[in-house]
Coordinates of C-alpha atoms in Angstrom, one line a residue:
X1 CA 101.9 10.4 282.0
X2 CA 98.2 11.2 282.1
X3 CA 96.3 12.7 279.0
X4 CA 96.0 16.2 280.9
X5 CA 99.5 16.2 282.1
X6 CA 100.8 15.7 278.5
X7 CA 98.8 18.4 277.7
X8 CA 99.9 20.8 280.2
X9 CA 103.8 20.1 278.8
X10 CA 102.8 21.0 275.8
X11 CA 101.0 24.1 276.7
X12 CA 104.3 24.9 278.7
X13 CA 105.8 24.6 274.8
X14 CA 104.4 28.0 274.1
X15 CA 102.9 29.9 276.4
X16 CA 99.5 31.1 275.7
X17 CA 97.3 34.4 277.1
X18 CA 94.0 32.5 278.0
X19 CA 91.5 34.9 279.6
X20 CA 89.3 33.9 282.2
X21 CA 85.9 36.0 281.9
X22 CA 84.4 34.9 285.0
X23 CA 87.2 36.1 287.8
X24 CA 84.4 36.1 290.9
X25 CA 84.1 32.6 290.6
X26 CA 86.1 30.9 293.3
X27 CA 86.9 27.8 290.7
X28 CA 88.0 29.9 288.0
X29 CA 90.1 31.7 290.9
X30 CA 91.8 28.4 291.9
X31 CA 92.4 27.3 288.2
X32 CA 93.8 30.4 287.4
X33 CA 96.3 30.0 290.4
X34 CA 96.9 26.1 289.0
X35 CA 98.0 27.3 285.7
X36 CA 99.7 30.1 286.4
X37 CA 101.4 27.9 289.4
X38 CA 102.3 25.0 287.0
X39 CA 103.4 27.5 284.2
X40 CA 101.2 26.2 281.5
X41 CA 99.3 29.3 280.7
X42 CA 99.0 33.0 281.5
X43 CA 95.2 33.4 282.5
X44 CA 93.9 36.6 282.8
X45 CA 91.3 37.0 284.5
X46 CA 88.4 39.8 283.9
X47 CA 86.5 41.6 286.1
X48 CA 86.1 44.0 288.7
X49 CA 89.7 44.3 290.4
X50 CA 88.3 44.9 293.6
X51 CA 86.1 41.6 293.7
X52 CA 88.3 39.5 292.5
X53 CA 91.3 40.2 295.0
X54 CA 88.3 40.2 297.9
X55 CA 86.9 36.8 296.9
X56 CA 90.5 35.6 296.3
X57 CA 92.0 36.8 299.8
X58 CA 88.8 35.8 301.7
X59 CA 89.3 31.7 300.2
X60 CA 93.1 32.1 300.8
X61 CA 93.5 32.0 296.7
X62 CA 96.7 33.1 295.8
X63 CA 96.2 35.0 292.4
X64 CA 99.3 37.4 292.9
X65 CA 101.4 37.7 289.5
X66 CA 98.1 36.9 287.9
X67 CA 96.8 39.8 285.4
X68 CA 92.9 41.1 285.7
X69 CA 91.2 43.0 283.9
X70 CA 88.4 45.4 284.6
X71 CA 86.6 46.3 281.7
X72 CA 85.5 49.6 283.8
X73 CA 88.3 50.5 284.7
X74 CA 90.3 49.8 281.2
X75 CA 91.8 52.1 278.4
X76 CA 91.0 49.4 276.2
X77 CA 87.5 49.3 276.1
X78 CA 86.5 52.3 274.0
X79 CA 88.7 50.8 271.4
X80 CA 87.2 47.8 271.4
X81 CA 83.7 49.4 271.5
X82 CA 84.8 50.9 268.5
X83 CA 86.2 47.8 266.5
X84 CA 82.8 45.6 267.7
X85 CA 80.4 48.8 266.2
X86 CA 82.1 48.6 262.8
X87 CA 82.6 44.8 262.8
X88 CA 78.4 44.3 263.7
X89 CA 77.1 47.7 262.4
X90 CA 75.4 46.1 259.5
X91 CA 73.5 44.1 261.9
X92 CA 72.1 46.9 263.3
X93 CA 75.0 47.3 266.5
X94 CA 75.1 51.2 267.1
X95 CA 78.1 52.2 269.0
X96 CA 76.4 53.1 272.6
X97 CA 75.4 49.5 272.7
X98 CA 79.0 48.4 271.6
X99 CA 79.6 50.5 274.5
X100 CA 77.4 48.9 276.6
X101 CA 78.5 45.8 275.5
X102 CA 82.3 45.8 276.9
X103 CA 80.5 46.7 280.1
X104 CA 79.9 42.7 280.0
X105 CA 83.1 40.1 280.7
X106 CA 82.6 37.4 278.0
X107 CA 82.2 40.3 275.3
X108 CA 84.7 41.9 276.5
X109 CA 87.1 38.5 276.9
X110 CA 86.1 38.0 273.1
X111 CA 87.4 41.3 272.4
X112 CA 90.8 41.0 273.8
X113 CA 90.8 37.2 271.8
X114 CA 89.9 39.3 268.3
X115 CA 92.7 41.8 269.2
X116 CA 95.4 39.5 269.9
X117 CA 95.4 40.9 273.6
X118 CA 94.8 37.0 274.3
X119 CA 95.5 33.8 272.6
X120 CA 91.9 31.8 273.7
X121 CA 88.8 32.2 275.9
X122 CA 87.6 30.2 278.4
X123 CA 83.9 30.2 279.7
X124 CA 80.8 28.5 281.0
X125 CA 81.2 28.4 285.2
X126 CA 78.4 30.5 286.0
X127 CA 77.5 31.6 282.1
X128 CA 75.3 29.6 279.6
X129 CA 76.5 28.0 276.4
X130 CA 74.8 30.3 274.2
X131 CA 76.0 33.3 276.4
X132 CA 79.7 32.2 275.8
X133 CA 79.2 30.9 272.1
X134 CA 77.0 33.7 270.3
X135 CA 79.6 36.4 271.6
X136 CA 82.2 33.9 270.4
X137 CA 80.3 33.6 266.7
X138 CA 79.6 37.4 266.6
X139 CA 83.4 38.4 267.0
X140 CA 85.4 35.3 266.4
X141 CA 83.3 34.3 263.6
X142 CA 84.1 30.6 262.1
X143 CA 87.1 29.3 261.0
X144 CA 88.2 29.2 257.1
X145 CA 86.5 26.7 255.5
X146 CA 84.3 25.5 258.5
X147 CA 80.6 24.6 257.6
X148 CA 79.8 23.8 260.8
X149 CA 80.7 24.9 264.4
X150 CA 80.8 21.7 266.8
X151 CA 81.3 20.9 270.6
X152 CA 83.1 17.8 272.0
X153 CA 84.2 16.2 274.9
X154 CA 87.6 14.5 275.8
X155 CA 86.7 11.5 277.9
X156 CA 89.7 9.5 280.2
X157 CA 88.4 6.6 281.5
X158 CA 90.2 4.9 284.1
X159 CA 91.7 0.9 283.7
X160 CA 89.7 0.8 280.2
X161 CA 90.0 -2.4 279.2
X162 CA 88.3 -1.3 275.8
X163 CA 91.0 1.2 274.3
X164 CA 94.2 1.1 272.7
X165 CA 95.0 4.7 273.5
X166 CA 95.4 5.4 277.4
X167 CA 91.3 5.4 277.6
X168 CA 91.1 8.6 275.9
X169 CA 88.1 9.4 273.7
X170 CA 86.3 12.1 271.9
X171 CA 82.7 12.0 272.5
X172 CA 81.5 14.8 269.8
X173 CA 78.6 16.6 269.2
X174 CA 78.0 16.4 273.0
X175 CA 77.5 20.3 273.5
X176 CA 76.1 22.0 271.0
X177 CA 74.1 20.8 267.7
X178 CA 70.9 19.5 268.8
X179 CA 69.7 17.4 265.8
X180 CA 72.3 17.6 263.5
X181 CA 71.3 16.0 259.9
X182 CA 73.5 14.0 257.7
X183 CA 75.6 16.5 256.4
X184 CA 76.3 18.2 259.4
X185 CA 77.1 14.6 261.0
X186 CA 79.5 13.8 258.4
X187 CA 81.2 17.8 259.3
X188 CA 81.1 17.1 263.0
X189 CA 82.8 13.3 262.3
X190 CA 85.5 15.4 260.6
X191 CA 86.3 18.2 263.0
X192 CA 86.3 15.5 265.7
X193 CA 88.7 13.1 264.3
X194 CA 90.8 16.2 263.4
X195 CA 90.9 17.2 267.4
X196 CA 91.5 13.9 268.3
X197 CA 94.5 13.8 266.4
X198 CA 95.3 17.5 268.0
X199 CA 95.2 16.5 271.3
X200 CA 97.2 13.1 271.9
X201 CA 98.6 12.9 268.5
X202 CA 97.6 9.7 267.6
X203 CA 95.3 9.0 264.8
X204 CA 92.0 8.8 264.9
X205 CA 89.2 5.9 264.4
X206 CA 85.6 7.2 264.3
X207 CA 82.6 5.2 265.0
X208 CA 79.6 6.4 263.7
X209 CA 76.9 5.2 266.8
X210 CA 73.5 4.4 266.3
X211 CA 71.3 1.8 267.5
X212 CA 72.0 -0.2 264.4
X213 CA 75.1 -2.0 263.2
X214 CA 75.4 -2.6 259.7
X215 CA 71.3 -3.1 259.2
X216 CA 70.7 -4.9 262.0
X217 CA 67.7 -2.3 262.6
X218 CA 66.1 0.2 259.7
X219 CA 64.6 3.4 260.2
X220 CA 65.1 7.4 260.1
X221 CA 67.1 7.4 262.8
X222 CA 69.5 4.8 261.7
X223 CA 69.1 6.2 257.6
X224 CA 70.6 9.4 258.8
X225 CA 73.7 8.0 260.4
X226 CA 73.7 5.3 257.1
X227 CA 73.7 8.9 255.0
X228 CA 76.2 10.7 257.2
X229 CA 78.7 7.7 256.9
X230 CA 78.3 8.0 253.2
X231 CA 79.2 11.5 253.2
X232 CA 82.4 11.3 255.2
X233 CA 83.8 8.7 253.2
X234 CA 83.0 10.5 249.8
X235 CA 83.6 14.4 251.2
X236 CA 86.7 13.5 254.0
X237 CA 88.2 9.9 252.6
X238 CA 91.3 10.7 254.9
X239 CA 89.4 10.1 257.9
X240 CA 89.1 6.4 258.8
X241 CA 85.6 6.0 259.9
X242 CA 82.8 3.5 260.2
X243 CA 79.1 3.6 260.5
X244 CA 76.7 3.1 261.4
X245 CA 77.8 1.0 264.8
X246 CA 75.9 0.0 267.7
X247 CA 78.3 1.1 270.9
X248 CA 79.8 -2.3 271.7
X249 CA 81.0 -2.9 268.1
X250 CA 82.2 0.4 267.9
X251 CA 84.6 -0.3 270.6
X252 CA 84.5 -4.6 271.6
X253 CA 86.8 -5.9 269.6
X254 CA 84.9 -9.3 269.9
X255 CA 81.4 -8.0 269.2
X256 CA 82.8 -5.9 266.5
X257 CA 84.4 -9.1 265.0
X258 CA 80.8 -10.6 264.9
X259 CA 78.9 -7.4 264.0
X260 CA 81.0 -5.5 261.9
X261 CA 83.1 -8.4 260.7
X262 CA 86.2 -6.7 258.0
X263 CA 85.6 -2.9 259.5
X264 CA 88.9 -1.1 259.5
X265 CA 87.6 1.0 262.7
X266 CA 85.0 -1.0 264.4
X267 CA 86.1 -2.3 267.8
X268 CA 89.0 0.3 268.1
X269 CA 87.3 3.4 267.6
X270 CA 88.3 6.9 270.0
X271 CA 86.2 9.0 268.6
X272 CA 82.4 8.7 269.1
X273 CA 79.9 10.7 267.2
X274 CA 76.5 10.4 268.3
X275 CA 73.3 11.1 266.4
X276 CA 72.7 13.7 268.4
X277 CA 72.7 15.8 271.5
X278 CA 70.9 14.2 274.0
X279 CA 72.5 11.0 273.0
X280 CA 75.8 12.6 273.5
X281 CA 74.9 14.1 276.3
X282 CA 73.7 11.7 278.1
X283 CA 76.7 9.5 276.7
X284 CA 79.3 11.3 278.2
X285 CA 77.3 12.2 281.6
X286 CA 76.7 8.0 282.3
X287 CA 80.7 7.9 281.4
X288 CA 81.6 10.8 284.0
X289 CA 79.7 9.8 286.6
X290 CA 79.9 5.9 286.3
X291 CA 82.8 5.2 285.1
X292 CA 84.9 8.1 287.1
X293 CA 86.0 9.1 284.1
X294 CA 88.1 12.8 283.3
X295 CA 85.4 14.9 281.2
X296 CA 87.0 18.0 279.4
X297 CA 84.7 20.4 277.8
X298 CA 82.3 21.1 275.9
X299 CA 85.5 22.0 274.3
X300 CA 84.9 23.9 271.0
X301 CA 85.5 23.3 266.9
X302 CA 85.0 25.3 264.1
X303 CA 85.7 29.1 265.9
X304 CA 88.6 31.3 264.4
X305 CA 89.8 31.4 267.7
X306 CA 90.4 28.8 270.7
X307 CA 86.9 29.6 272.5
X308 CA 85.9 26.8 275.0
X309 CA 83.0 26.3 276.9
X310 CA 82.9 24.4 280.6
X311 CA 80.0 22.1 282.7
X312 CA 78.5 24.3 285.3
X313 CA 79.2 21.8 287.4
X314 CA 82.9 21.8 286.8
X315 CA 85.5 21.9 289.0
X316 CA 88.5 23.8 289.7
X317 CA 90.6 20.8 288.6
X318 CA 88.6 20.6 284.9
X319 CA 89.3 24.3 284.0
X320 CA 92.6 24.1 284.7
X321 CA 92.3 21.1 282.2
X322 CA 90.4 23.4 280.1
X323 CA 92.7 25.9 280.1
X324 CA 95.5 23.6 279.6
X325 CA 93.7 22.2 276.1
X326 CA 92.8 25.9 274.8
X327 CA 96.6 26.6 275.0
X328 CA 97.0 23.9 273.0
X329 CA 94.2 24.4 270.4
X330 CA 95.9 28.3 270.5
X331 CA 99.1 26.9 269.6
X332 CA 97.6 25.2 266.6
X333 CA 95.9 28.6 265.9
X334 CA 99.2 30.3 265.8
X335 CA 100.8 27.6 263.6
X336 CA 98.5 27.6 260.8
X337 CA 98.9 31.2 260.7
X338 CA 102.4 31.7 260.2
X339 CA 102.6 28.5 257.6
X340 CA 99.7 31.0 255.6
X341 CA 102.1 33.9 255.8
X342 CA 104.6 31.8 255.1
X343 CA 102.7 30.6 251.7
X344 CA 101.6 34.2 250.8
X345 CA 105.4 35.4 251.3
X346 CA 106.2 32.4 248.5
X347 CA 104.5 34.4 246.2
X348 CA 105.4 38.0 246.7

């Protein structure tokens, strides 16, 4: 069974409410007809009613069964306009432009995600990162004990001859954090390996990448994922990791053998953190495109809620895989909450 098809039967576990806040866009259309087809999610989609079921019938989309939302046309929203004035107030939001604001999908989406109207969010077709993350920070906010919100991708490579684990890998910060410095290195190591182990349940190895293995080269560039190593071991000791490692010994078990000889990680590592965003960029676009290889994200870390981000230049195929992996990250969501209510009852 493929990584994304083990996904979507454990989405199909518990059914999450993802909504869709970009319902004119005929790929979001599709993969809202995918999921709701293959029963691993209940999208709803947001929008104007009368677009969507235009652009749908005009493509010969079936989204019948499938629940939209029109923020215009909604009893909803002044509530919600309400709740987002006096969570933001004291950042100057004043309740005509909370108004205003539900006027506009992704804020909107966010609002049914803060309300428990909908388990997770899904964005990024035809919107920005920033235009579906700051909404996400605003409302969402981080999760407990986050320092540090992160982006990642999963990566499936076809027939990889240099993987233990079905060819999946994380590729994190490939999204988000521009320049990240040691510490926030060492946090995005940490939420990575964590999502790693989330998503196939396997454990995770983490390879720390830098042009340098193990001193073979010294400067900033390489001091800073030297430092960042350093941290992760002292701050996260659970996490088996390895740094820094050029790319080959991070995951050739013969080159590791001669670069990184007695690493407990290096030439079998799945997740990849690079030292920083155009590395991982770049890193996961040369994968995609040259290795045919399954990219899912930039798939979020760090938010309160499942809130994921998507490659404009996605297909209908990868939000449906999205989708799929936000249920998933919602299921988590839900489970942590009930074991704290669980622990708070203990004591009552």
């Amino acid at each position: 069974m493929s990584f994304i098809e083990s996904i979507k039967d454990r989405a199909k576990n518990s059914i999450k409410r993802i909504v869709l806040p970009e319902g004119t866009d005929i790929r979001v259309l599709k993969a809202a007809n995918i999921a709701k087809s293959e029963g691993f999610a209940e999208p709803i989609l947001v929008g104007n009613t009368e677009n969507i079921n235009r652009i749908a019938g005009e493509n010969g989309i079936d989204i019948s069964g499938i629940a939209i939302e029109d923020p215009t046309a909604s009893g909803r929203a002044e509530d919600y306009a309400n709740k987002l004035y006096e969570l933001r107030k004291e950042k100057g939001m004043t309740i005509e432009k909370a108004r205003e604001l539900m006027n506009d999908e992704v804020h909107y989406g966010m609002m049914m995600v803060k309300n428990e109207d909908a388990d997770g969010l899904v964005s990024g077709a035809i919107h920005s990162t920033s235009d579906t993350l700051r909404p996400a920070l605003q409302i969402l906010k981080t999760a407990p004990g986050t320092k540090l919100v992160s982006a990642f991708f999963v990566m499936v490579v076809p027939n990889c001859e240099y993987s233990t684990d079905d060819g999946v890998f994380i590729f994190g910060d490939s999204g988000l954090n521009e320049n990240p410095n040691a510490e926030q290195l060492a946090e995005i190591a940490k939420s990575s390996s964590e999502s790693y182990t989330l998503l196939t349940g396997k454990e995770s190895r983490v390879g720390m990448l830098s042009y340098s293995t193990k001193g073979s080269a010294h400067s900033e560039l390489t001091d800073k994922v030297i430092e960042a190593t350093r941290i992760l071991h002292e701050t996260y000791p659970e996490v088996k990791a390895d740094g820094e490692l050029q790319l080959d010994a991070a995951i050739v078990p013969s080159v590791a053998s001669s670069k990184a000889p007695g690493s407990n990680v290096a030439g079998t590592c799945n997740t990849l953190i690079f030292p920083d965003l155009d590395a991982g960029n770049i890193g996961y676009k040369l994968v995609q495109r040259l290795a045919k290889a399954e990219a899912y994200g930039p798939l979020c870390q760090g938010i309160a809620k499942p809130v994921n981000d998507l490659s404009r230049g996605c297909s209908a195929e990868d939000i449906a895989g999205v989708i799929a992996i936000t249920a998933v990250q919602g299921q988590k969501e839900k489970r942590i909450f009930m074991e704290n209510n669980n622990e708070l009852l203990r004591y009552n």
